[in-house]
């Protein structure tokens, strides 16, 4: 596969682009992360989500610690070329390091953030003493 498709992406000054992971079947947004050229190249080649972890300063294959991998069905680019959307199947149930299906589990109600989603898997079981993926 040629890498020419990567040239259409408007990476930021750090060589990164925002990536949204959306469940292919439900349409629910599961998480947001960053990717560099290599992460996207590997995502396309391997058919599973690979991101760039800013906190670790390295590539982060989703699920490397938790086992909750994201199978990628479709890679899309927005109209400005500066946001990537992955349509995925989340294996293992939890996309979020808190053990929830989605990272977007806080809903604003009035002037308070309310937790809307249950914990599906204890984060200690997923990561042990590690902070999160």
C-alpha positions as protocol buffer text, in pm:
chain_id: "A"
residue {
  index: 1
  type: UNK
  ca { x: 0 y: 0 z: 0 }
}
residue {
  index: 2
  type: UNK
  ca { x: 131 y: 342 z: -94 }
}
residue {
  index: 3
  type: UNK
  ca { x: 166 y: 607 z: 177 }
}
residue {
  index: 4
  type: UNK
  ca { x: 33 y: 884 z: -51 }
}
residue {
  index: 5
  type: UNK
  ca { x: -299 y: 885 z: 137 }
}
residue {
  index: 6
  type: UNK
  ca { x: -115 y: 1012 z: 446 }
}
residue {
  index: 7
  type: UNK
  ca { x: -8 y: 1326 z: 257 }
}
residue {
  index: 8
  type: UNK
  ca { x: -372 y: 1444 z: 250 }
}
residue {
  index: 9
  type: UNK
  ca { x: -379 y: 1463 z: 631 }
}
residue {
  index: 10
  type: UNK
  ca { x: -310 y: 1798 z: 797 }
}
residue {
  index: 11
  type: UNK
  ca { x: -91 y: 1691 z: 1089 }
}
residue {
  index: 12
  type: UNK
  ca { x: -32 y: 1958 z: 1355 }
}
residue {
  index: 13
  type: UNK
  ca { x: 305 y: 2114 z: 1444 }
}
residue {
  index: 14
  type: UNK
  ca { x: 384 y: 1805 z: 1656 }
}
residue {
  index: 15
  type: UNK
  ca { x: 311 y: 1567 z: 1367 }
}
residue {
  index: 16
  type: UNK
  ca { x: -17 y: 1453 z: 1523 }
}
residue {
  index: 17
  type: UNK
  ca { x: -380 y: 1444 z: 1416 }
}
residue {
  index: 18
  type: UNK
  ca { x: -692 y: 1395 z: 1635 }
}
residue {
  index: 19
  type: UNK
  ca { x: -861 y: 1057 z: 1595 }
}
residue {
  index: 20
  type: UNK
  ca { x: -1215 y: 968 z: 1698 }
}
residue {
  index: 21
  type: UNK
  ca { x: -1307 y: 602 z: 1750 }
}
residue {
  index: 22
  type: UNK
  ca { x: -1674 y: 535 z: 1679 }
}
residue {
  index: 23
  type: UNK
  ca { x: -1856 y: 203 z: 1720 }
}
residue {
  index: 24
  type: UNK
  ca { x: -1945 y: 83 z: 1371 }
}
residue {
  index: 25
  type: UNK
  ca { x: -2275 y: -74 z: 1476 }
}
residue {
  index: 26
  type: UNK
  ca { x: -2417 y: 161 z: 1741 }
}
residue {
  index: 27
  type: UNK
  ca { x: -2265 y: 486 z: 1614 }
}
residue {
  index: 28
  type: UNK
  ca { x: -2154 y: 573 z: 1967 }
}
residue {
  index: 29
  type: UNK
  ca { x: -1833 y: 774 z: 2001 }
}
residue {
  index: 30
  type: UNK
  ca { x: -1608 y: 564 z: 2221 }
}
residue {
  index: 31
  type: UNK
  ca { x: -1290 y: 765 z: 2255 }
}
residue {
  index: 32
  type: UNK
  ca { x: -1060 y: 1035 z: 2128 }
}
residue {
  index: 33
  type: UNK
  ca { x: -685 y: 994 z: 2083 }
}
residue {
  index: 34
  type: UNK
  ca { x: -393 y: 1119 z: 1874 }
}
residue {
  index: 35
  type: UNK
  ca { x: -207 y: 955 z: 1588 }
}
residue {
  index: 36
  type: UNK
  ca { x: 108 y: 1028 z: 1392 }
}
residue {
  index: 37
  type: UNK
  ca { x: 189 y: 904 z: 1041 }
}
residue {
  index: 38
  type: UNK
  ca { x: 328 y: 573 z: 1163 }
}
residue {
  index: 39
  type: UNK
  ca { x: 28 y: 505 z: 1388 }
}
residue {
  index: 40
  type: UNK
  ca { x: -210 y: 561 z: 1096 }
}
residue {
  index: 41
  type: UNK
  ca { x: 9 y: 357 z: 861 }
}
residue {
  index: 42
  type: UNK
  ca { x: 1 y: 66 z: 1106 }
}
residue {
  index: 43
  type: UNK
  ca { x: -373 y: 108 z: 1169 }
}
residue {
  index: 44
  type: UNK
  ca { x: -442 y: 74 z: 797 }
}
residue {
  index: 45
  type: UNK
  ca { x: -199 y: -214 z: 750 }
}
residue {
  index: 46
  type: UNK
  ca { x: -298 y: -415 z: 1059 }
}
residue {
  index: 47
  type: UNK
  ca { x: -672 y: -345 z: 1069 }
}
residue {
  index: 48
  type: UNK
  ca { x: -658 y: -255 z: 1437 }
}
residue {
  index: 49
  type: UNK
  ca { x: -627 y: 84 z: 1602 }
}
residue {
  index: 50
  type: UNK
  ca { x: -280 y: 216 z: 1676 }
}
residue {
  index: 51
  type: UNK
  ca { x: -252 y: 559 z: 1834 }
}
residue {
  index: 52
  type: UNK
  ca { x: 27 y: 786 z: 1953 }
}
residue {
  index: 53
  type: UNK
  ca { x: 45 y: 827 z: 2331 }
}
residue {
  index: 54
  type: UNK
  ca { x: 160 y: 1177 z: 2416 }
}
residue {
  index: 55
  type: UNK
  ca { x: 214 y: 1084 z: 2782 }
}
residue {
  index: 56
  type: UNK
  ca { x: 437 y: 788 z: 2687 }
}
residue {
  index: 57
  type: UNK
  ca { x: 594 y: 953 z: 2385 }
}
residue {
  index: 58
  type: UNK
  ca { x: 546 y: 644 z: 2168 }
}
residue {
  index: 59
  type: UNK
  ca { x: 307 y: 443 z: 1956 }
}
residue {
  index: 60
  type: UNK
  ca { x: 22 y: 282 z: 2149 }
}
residue {
  index: 61
  type: UNK
  ca { x: -154 y: -17 z: 1998 }
}
residue {
  index: 62
  type: UNK
  ca { x: -497 y: 3 z: 2163 }
}
residue {
  index: 63
  type: UNK
  ca { x: -537 y: -296 z: 2393 }
}
residue {
  index: 64
  type: UNK
  ca { x: -167 y: -370 z: 2441 }
}
residue {
  index: 65
  type: UNK
  ca { x: -220 y: -378 z: 2819 }
}
residue {
  index: 66
  type: UNK
  ca { x: -594 y: -437 z: 2856 }
}
residue {
  index: 67
  type: UNK
  ca { x: -650 y: -675 z: 2566 }
}
residue {
  index: 68
  type: UNK
  ca { x: -942 y: -453 z: 2457 }
}
residue {
  index: 69
  type: UNK
  ca { x: -837 y: -409 z: 2095 }
}
residue {
  index: 70
  type: UNK
  ca { x: -1022 y: -205 z: 1835 }
}
residue {
  index: 71
  type: UNK
  ca { x: -1083 y: -376 z: 1502 }
}
residue {
  index: 72
  type: UNK
  ca { x: -1089 y: -106 z: 1232 }
}
residue {
  index: 73
  type: UNK
  ca { x: -1346 y: -136 z: 953 }
}
residue {
  index: 74
  type: UNK
  ca { x: -1322 y: 208 z: 797 }
}
residue {
  index: 75
  type: UNK
  ca { x: -1085 y: 506 z: 813 }
}
residue {
  index: 76
  type: UNK
  ca { x: -1232 y: 845 z: 724 }
}
residue {
  index: 77
  type: UNK
  ca { x: -1092 y: 1197 z: 697 }
}
residue {
  index: 78
  type: UNK
  ca { x: -1296 y: 1510 z: 762 }
}
residue {
  index: 79
  type: UNK
  ca { x: -1348 y: 1786 z: 504 }
}
residue {
  index: 80
  type: UNK
  ca { x: -1054 y: 1994 z: 633 }
}
residue {
  index: 81
  type: UNK
  ca { x: -820 y: 1696 z: 647 }
}
residue {
  index: 82
  type: UNK
  ca { x: -741 y: 1755 z: 1013 }
}
residue {
  index: 83
  type: UNK
  ca { x: -950 y: 1492 z: 1197 }
}
residue {
  index: 84
  type: UNK
  ca { x: -956 y: 1116 z: 1141 }
}
residue {
  index: 85
  type: UNK
  ca { x: -1256 y: 897 z: 1220 }
}
residue {
  index: 86
  type: UNK
  ca { x: -1215 y: 525 z: 1279 }
}
residue {
  index: 87
  type: UNK
  ca { x: -1524 y: 306 z: 1253 }
}
residue {
  index: 88
  type: UNK
  ca { x: -1442 y: 18 z: 1483 }
}
residue {
  index: 89
  type: UNK
  ca { x: -1555 y: -288 z: 1669 }
}
residue {
  index: 90
  type: UNK
  ca { x: -1442 y: -266 z: 2031 }
}
residue {
  index: 91
  type: UNK
  ca { x: -1334 y: -609 z: 2149 }
}
residue {
  index: 92
  type: UNK
  ca { x: -1341 y: -665 z: 2523 }
}
residue {
  index: 93
  type: UNK
  ca { x: -1627 y: -419 z: 2577 }
}
residue {
  index: 94
  type: UNK
  ca { x: -1438 y: -129 z: 2736 }
}
residue {
  index: 95
  type: UNK
  ca { x: -1277 y: 143 z: 2528 }
}
residue {
  index: 96
  type: UNK
  ca { x: -1212 y: 364 z: 2830 }
}
residue {
  index: 97
  type: UNK
  ca { x: -933 y: 312 z: 3084 }
}
residue {
  index: 98
  type: UNK
  ca { x: -1201 y: 351 z: 3355 }
}
residue {
  index: 99
  type: UNK
  ca { x: -1354 y: 20 z: 3241 }
}
residue {
  index: 100
  type: UNK
  ca { x: -1651 y: 184 z: 3068 }
}
residue {
  index: 101
  type: UNK
  ca { x: -1772 y: 134 z: 2712 }
}
residue {
  index: 102
  type: UNK
  ca { x: -1702 y: 496 z: 2620 }
}
residue {
  index: 103
  type: UNK
  ca { x: -1475 y: 770 z: 2750 }
}
residue {
  index: 104
  type: UNK
  ca { x: -1769 y: 1010 z: 2715 }
}
residue {
  index: 105
  type: UNK
  ca { x: -1963 y: 905 z: 3024 }
}
residue {
  index: 106
  type: UNK
  ca { x: -2008 y: 1245 z: 3190 }
}
residue {
  index: 107
  type: UNK
  ca { x: -2325 y: 1433 z: 3094 }
}
residue {
  index: 108
  type: UNK
  ca { x: -2389 y: 1794 z: 3196 }
}
residue {
  index: 109
  type: UNK
  ca { x: -2715 y: 1820 z: 3389 }
}
residue {
  index: 110
  type: UNK
  ca { x: -2776 y: 2178 z: 3499 }
}
residue {
  index: 111
  type: UNK
  ca { x: -2443 y: 2279 z: 3648 }
}
residue {
  index: 112
  type: UNK
  ca { x: -2319 y: 1929 z: 3739 }
}
residue {
  index: 113
  type: UNK
  ca { x: -2144 y: 1648 z: 3555 }
}
residue {
  index: 114
  type: UNK
  ca { x: -2334 y: 1324 z: 3605 }
}
residue {
  index: 115
  type: UNK
  ca { x: -2182 y: 981 z: 3537 }
}
residue {
  index: 116
  type: UNK
  ca { x: -2410 y: 799 z: 3294 }
}
residue {
  index: 117
  type: UNK
  ca { x: -2234 y: 469 z: 3221 }
}
residue {
  index: 118
  type: UNK
  ca { x: -2156 y: 176 z: 3447 }
}
residue {
  index: 119
  type: UNK
  ca { x: -1809 y: 31 z: 3488 }
}
residue {
  index: 120
  type: UNK
  ca { x: -1803 y: -290 z: 3281 }
}
residue {
  index: 121
  type: UNK
  ca { x: -1461 y: -411 z: 3391 }
}
residue {
  index: 122
  type: UNK
  ca { x: -1261 y: -315 z: 3699 }
}
residue {
  index: 123
  type: UNK
  ca { x: -966 y: -103 z: 3575 }
}
residue {
  index: 124
  type: UNK
  ca { x: -737 y: -285 z: 3820 }
}
residue {
  index: 125
  type: UNK
  ca { x: -813 y: -608 z: 3632 }
}
residue {
  index: 126
  type: UNK
  ca { x: -733 y: -439 z: 3300 }
}
residue {
  index: 127
  type: UNK
  ca { x: -418 y: -254 z: 3398 }
}
residue {
  index: 128
  type: UNK
  ca { x: -308 y: -353 z: 3746 }
}
residue {
  index: 129
  type: UNK
  ca { x: -117 y: -61 z: 3889 }
}
residue {
  index: 130
  type: UNK
  ca { x: -78 y: 114 z: 3550 }
}
residue {
  index: 131
  type: UNK
  ca { x: -254 y: 451 z: 3525 }
}
residue {
  index: 132
  type: UNK
  ca { x: -427 y: 384 z: 3190 }
}
residue {
  index: 133
  type: UNK
  ca { x: -365 y: 317 z: 2827 }
}
